[in-house]
Coordinates of C-alpha atoms in Angstrom, one line a residue:
X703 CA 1.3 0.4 -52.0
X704 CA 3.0 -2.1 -49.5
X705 CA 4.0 0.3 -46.8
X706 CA -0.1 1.7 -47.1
X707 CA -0.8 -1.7 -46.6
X708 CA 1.1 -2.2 -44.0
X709 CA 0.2 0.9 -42.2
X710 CA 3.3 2.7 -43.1
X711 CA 3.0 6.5 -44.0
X712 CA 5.4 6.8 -47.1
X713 CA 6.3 10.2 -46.6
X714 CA 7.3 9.0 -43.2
X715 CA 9.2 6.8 -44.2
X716 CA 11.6 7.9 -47.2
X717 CA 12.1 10.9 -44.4
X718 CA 13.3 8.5 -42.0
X719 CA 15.4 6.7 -44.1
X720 CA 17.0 9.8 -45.7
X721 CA 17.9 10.8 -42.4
X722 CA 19.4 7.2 -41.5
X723 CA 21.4 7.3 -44.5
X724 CA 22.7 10.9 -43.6
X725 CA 23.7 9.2 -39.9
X726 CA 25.5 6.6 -41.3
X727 CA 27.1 8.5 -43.7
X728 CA 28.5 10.8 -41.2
X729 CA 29.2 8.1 -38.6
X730 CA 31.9 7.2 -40.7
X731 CA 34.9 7.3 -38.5
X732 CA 36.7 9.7 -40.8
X733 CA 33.9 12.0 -41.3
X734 CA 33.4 11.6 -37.0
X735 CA 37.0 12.8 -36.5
X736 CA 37.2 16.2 -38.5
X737 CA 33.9 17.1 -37.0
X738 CA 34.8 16.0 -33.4
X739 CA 38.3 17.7 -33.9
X740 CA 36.4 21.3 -35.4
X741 CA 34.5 21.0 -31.8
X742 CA 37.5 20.8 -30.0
X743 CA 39.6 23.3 -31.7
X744 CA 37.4 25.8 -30.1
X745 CA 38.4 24.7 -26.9
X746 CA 42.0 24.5 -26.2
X747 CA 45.4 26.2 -27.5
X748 CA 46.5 26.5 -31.1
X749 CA 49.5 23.9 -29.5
X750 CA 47.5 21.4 -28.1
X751 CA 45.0 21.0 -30.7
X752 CA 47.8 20.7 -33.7
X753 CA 49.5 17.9 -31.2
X754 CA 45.7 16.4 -31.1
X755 CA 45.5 16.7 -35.3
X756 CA 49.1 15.5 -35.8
X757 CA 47.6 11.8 -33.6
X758 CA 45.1 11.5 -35.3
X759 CA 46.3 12.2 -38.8
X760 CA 49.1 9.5 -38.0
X761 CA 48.0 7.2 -35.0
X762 CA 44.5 6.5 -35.1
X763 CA 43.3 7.9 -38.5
X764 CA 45.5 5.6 -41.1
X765 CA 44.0 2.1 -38.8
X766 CA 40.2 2.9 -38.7
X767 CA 39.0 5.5 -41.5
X768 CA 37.4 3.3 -43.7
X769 CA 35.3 2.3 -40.3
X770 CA 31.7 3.3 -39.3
X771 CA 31.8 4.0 -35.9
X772 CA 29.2 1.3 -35.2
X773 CA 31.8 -1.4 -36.5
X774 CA 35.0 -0.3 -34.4
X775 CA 35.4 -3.0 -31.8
X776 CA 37.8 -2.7 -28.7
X777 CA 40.4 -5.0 -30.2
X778 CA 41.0 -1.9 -32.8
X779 CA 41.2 0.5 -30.3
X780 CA 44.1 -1.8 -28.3
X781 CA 45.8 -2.3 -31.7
X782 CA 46.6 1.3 -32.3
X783 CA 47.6 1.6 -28.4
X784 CA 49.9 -0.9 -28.3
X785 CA 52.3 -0.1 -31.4
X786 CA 51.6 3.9 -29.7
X787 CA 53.0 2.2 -26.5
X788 CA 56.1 0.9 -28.1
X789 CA 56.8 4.8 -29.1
X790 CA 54.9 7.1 -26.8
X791 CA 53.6 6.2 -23.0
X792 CA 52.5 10.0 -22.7
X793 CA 50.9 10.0 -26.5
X794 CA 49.6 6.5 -25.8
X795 CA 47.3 8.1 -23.1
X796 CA 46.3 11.0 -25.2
X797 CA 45.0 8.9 -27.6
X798 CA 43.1 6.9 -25.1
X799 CA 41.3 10.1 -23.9
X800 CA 40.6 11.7 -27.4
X801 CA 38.9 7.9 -28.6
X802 CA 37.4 8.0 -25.2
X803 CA 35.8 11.9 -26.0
X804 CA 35.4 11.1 -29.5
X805 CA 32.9 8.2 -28.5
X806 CA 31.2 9.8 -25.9
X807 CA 30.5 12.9 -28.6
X808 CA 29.3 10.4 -31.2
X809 CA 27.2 8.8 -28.8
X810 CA 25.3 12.4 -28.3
X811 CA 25.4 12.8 -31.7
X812 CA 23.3 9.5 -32.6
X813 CA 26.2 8.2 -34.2
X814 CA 26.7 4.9 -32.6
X815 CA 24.8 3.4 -29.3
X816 CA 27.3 2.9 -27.0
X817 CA 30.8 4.0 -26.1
X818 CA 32.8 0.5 -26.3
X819 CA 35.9 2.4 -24.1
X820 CA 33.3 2.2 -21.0
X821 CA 33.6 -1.6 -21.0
X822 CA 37.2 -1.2 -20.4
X823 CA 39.8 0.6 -18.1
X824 CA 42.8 2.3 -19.2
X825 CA 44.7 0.7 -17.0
X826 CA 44.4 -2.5 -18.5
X827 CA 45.7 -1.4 -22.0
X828 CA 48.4 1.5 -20.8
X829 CA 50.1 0.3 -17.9
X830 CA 51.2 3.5 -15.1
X831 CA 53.9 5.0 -16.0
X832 CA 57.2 5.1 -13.7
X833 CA 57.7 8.5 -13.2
X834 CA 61.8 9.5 -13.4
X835 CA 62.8 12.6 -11.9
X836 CA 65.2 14.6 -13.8
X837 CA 68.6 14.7 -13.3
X838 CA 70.1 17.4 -12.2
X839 CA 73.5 18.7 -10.6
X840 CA 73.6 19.5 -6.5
X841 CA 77.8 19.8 -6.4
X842 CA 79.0 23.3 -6.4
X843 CA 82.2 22.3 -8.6
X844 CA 80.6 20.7 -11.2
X845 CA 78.0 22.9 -11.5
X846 CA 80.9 25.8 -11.4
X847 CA 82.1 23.5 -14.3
X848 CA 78.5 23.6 -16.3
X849 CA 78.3 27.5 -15.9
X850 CA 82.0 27.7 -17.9
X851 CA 81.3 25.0 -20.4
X852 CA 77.9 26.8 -21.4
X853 CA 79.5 30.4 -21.4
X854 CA 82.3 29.0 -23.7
X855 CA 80.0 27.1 -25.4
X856 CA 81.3 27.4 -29.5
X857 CA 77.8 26.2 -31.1
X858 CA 74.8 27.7 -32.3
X859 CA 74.3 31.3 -30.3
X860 CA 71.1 30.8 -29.6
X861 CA 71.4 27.1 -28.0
X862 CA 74.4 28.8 -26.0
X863 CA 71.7 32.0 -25.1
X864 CA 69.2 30.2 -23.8
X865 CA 71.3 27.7 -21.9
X866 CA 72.5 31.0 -20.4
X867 CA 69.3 32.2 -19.7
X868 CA 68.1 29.3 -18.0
X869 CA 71.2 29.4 -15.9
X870 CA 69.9 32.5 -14.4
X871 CA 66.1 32.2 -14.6
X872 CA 64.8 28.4 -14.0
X873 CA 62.2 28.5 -16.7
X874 CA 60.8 24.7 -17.9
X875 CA 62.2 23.8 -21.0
X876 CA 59.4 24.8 -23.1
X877 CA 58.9 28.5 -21.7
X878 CA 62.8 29.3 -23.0
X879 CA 62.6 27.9 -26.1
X880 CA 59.5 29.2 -26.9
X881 CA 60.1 32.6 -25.3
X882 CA 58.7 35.5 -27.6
X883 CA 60.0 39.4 -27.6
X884 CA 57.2 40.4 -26.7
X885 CA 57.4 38.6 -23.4
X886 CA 60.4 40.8 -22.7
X887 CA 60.5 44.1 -21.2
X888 CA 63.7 45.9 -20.8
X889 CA 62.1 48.8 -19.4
X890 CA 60.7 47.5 -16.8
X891 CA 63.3 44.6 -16.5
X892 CA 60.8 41.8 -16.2
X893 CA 60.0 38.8 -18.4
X894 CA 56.2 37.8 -18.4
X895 CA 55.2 34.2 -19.9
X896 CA 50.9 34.4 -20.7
X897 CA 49.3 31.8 -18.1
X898 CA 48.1 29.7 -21.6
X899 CA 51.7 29.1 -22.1
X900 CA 52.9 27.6 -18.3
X901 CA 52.5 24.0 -17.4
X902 CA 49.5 25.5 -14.5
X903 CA 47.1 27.0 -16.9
X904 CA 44.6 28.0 -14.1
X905 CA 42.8 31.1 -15.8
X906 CA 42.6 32.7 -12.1
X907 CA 46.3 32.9 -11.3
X908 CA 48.1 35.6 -13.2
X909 CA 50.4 35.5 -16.2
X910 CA 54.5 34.3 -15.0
X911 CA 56.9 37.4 -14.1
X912 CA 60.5 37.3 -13.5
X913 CA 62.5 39.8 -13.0
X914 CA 65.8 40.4 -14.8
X915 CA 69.3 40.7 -13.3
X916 CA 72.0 42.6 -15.1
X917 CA 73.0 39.4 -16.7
X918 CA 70.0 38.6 -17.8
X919 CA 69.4 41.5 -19.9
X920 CA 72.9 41.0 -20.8
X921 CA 72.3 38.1 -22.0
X922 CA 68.6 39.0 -24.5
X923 CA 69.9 42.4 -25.4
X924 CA 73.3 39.9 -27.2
X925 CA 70.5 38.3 -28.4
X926 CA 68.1 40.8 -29.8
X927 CA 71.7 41.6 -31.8
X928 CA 71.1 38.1 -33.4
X929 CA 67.0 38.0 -33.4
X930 CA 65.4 40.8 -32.5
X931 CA 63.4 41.1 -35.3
X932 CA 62.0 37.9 -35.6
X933 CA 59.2 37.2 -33.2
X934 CA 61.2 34.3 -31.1
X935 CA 64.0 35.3 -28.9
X936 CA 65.8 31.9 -29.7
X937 CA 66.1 30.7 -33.1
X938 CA 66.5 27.3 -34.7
X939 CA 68.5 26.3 -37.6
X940 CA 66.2 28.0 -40.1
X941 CA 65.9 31.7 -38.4
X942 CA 62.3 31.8 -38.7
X943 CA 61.2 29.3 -35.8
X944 CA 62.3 28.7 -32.6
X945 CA 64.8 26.8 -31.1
X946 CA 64.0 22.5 -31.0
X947 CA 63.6 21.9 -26.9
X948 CA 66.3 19.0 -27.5
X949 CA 68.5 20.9 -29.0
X950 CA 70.1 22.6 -25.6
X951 CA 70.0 18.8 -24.2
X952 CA 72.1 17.7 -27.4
X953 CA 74.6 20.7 -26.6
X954 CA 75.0 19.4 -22.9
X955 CA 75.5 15.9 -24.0
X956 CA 78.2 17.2 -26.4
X957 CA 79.8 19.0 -23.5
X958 CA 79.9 15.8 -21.5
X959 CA 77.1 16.1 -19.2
X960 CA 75.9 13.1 -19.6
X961 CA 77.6 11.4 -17.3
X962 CA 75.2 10.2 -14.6
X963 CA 77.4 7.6 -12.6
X964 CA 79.4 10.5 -11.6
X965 CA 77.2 13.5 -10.7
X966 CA 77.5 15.3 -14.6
X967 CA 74.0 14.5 -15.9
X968 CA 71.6 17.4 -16.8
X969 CA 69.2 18.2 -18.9
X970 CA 67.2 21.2 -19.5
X971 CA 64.4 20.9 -17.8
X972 CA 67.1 19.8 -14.7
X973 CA 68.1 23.1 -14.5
X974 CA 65.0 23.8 -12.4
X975 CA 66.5 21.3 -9.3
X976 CA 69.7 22.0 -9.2
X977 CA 68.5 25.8 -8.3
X978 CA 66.4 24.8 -6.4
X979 CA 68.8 22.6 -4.2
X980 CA 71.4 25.1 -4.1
X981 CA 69.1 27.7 -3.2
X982 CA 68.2 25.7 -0.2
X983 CA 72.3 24.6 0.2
X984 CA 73.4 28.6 0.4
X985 CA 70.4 30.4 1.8
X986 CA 71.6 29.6 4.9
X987 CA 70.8 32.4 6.9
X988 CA 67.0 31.4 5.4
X989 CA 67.2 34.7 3.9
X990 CA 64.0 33.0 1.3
X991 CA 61.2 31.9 1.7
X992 CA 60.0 28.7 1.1
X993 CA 57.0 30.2 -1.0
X994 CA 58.8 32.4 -2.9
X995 CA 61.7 30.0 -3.6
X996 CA 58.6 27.7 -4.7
X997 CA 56.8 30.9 -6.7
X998 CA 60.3 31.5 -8.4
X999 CA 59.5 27.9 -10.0
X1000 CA 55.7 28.5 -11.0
X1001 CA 55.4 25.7 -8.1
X1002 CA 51.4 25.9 -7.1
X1003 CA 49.3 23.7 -4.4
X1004 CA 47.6 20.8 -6.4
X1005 CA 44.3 21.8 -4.6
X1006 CA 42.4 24.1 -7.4
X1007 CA 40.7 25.1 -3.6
X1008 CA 43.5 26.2 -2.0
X1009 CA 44.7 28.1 -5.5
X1010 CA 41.6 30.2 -5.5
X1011 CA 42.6 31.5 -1.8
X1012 CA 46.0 32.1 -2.5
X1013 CA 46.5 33.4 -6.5
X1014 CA 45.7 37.0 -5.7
X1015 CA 49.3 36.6 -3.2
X1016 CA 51.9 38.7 -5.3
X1017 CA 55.4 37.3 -4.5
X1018 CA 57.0 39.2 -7.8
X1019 CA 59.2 41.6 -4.8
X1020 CA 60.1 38.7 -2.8
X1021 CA 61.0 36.7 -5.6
X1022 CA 63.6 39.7 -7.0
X1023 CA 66.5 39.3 -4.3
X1024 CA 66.3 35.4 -4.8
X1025 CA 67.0 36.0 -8.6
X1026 CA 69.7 38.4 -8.1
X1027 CA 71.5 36.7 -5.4
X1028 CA 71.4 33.9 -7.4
X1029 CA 72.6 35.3 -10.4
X1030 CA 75.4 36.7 -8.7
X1031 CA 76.0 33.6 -7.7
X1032 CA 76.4 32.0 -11.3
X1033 CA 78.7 34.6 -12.3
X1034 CA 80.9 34.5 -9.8
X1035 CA 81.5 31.1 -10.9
X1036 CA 82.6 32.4 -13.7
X1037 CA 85.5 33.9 -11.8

């Protein structure tokens, strides 16, 4: 009788209020995230979204489930960044961006009013980061040395296999230790990586082909012995996934390169500039050139412009006496 006497329509109103009570159940921060993460899954890699589940169900989720979204205040947000900094500068920034997404959906969504992350800049929480490049080995004799010490290598075969492999082919450290079968053609003598696997995910340049020397199908047909009928090429310690990315890096160290003050530091992913350096150091009749010694890396302008111009370029043949004359390179090393 109140609300007609006030002028309210009851109907009205209980329908209003069940669907405030619906809002603020779902705005609870918890609730927010599994519907915000369902979005998303639809929208990037199987990869990338269990690295996005795996921070929230550990970085942000444990600090601010029992949270509406209305009551998070920035102080929360810079609580969970700071104890990510002390970990994580790359994961730190991640996170920044998801709460920063997650915000701006639940804004849409009627949620909450505003997204608090607009009052402040990332800068001020996650300071830049010093970028490091990787270390890698421009000496002929030591890296003569790093080609023996890898083939003699007495560990686990496949560490030893792909350290071999990327000896030959400069893949980035997650293409080799993530390198499927079915990436692999002996027939044709080519390895082809799926564009949604290389650091350049640009949907209009094609997929990553290499072509195998002798020694490189030397080296996958030893072993397709070992796992040839599993679905990775390199397996870890359990046979049934593939290798750990630091696991090569831990084999170096134990083979002593790890010695930075004197020229024997590498890691994996190094692999990629030393070739690269000695490419430049022994091509020096200019034999290669400079974009297909750049192609051979998966190197692409920054300029998604100048990509669209140039993608449909196909430097697979020019790219093919670069890899064998460096191949024969490497093994002659082992002489």
């Amino acid at each position: 009788q109140k609300l007609i006497n006030d002028g309210i329509n009851p109907i009205e109103y209980f329908k209003q209020l069940k669907e405030e009570n619906i809002l603020d159940k779902n705005g609870m921060f918890l609730n927010i995230s599994f519907e915000w993460l369902k979005k998303e899954e639809a929208r990037t890699s199987p990869n990338t979204h269990i690295n996005k589940v795996r921070a929230f169900e550990k970085d942000i989720i444990p600090f601010l489930k029992n949270k509406h979204i209305k009551e998070i205040a920035i102080k929360d947000v810079v609580k969970i960044l700071e104890i990510k900094l002390l970990q994580s500068h790359d994961v730190a920034t991640k996170i920044f961006s998801y709460l920063d997404s997650l915000f701006r959906y639940s804004v849409y969504k009627g949620y909450c009013n505003r997204n608090i992350l607009n009052d402040i800049k990332r800068g001020d929480i996650i300071p830049s980061k010093k970028y490091r490049h990787y270390s890698k080995i421009t000496d002929i004799d030591k890296f003569k040395e790093l080609v023996n010490s890898i083939y003699t290598y007495n560990g686990s075969h496949s560490v030893r296999g792909a350290l071999k492999l990327v000896l030959h082919l400069p893949f980035r450290a997650e293409n080799v230790c993530n390198l499927k079968w079915e990436y692999v053609d002996f027939e044709k003598k080519v390895i082809t990586i799926p564009r949604s696997e290389m650091k350049i995910k640009d949907i209009n340049l094609d997929d990553f082909k290499l072509p195998m020397s002798e020694e490189v199908e030397n080296i996958l047909r030893d072993q397709y012995e070992i796992s040839g009928y599993q679905e990775w090429v390199f397996l870890g310690t359990n046979n049934r996934s593939p290798i750990n990315s630091e696991s090569p890096n831990k084999a170096l160290k134990i083979m002593g390169f790890n010695d930075e003050a004197n020229g024997k530091k590498i890691t994996l992913h190094g692999f990629r500039g030393t070739c690269r350096s000695l490419l430049d150091t022994l091509d020096t009749e200019n034999k290669f050139s400079f974009e297909a010694k750049e192609k051979l890396l998966d190197h692409h302008n920054n300029s998604k412009v100048v990509r669209a111009y140039t993608n449909k370029s196909d430097y697979f043949e020019h790219i093919k006496p670069i890899v064998y004359f460096w191949s024969d390179f490497v093994l002659n090393l082992r002489k």
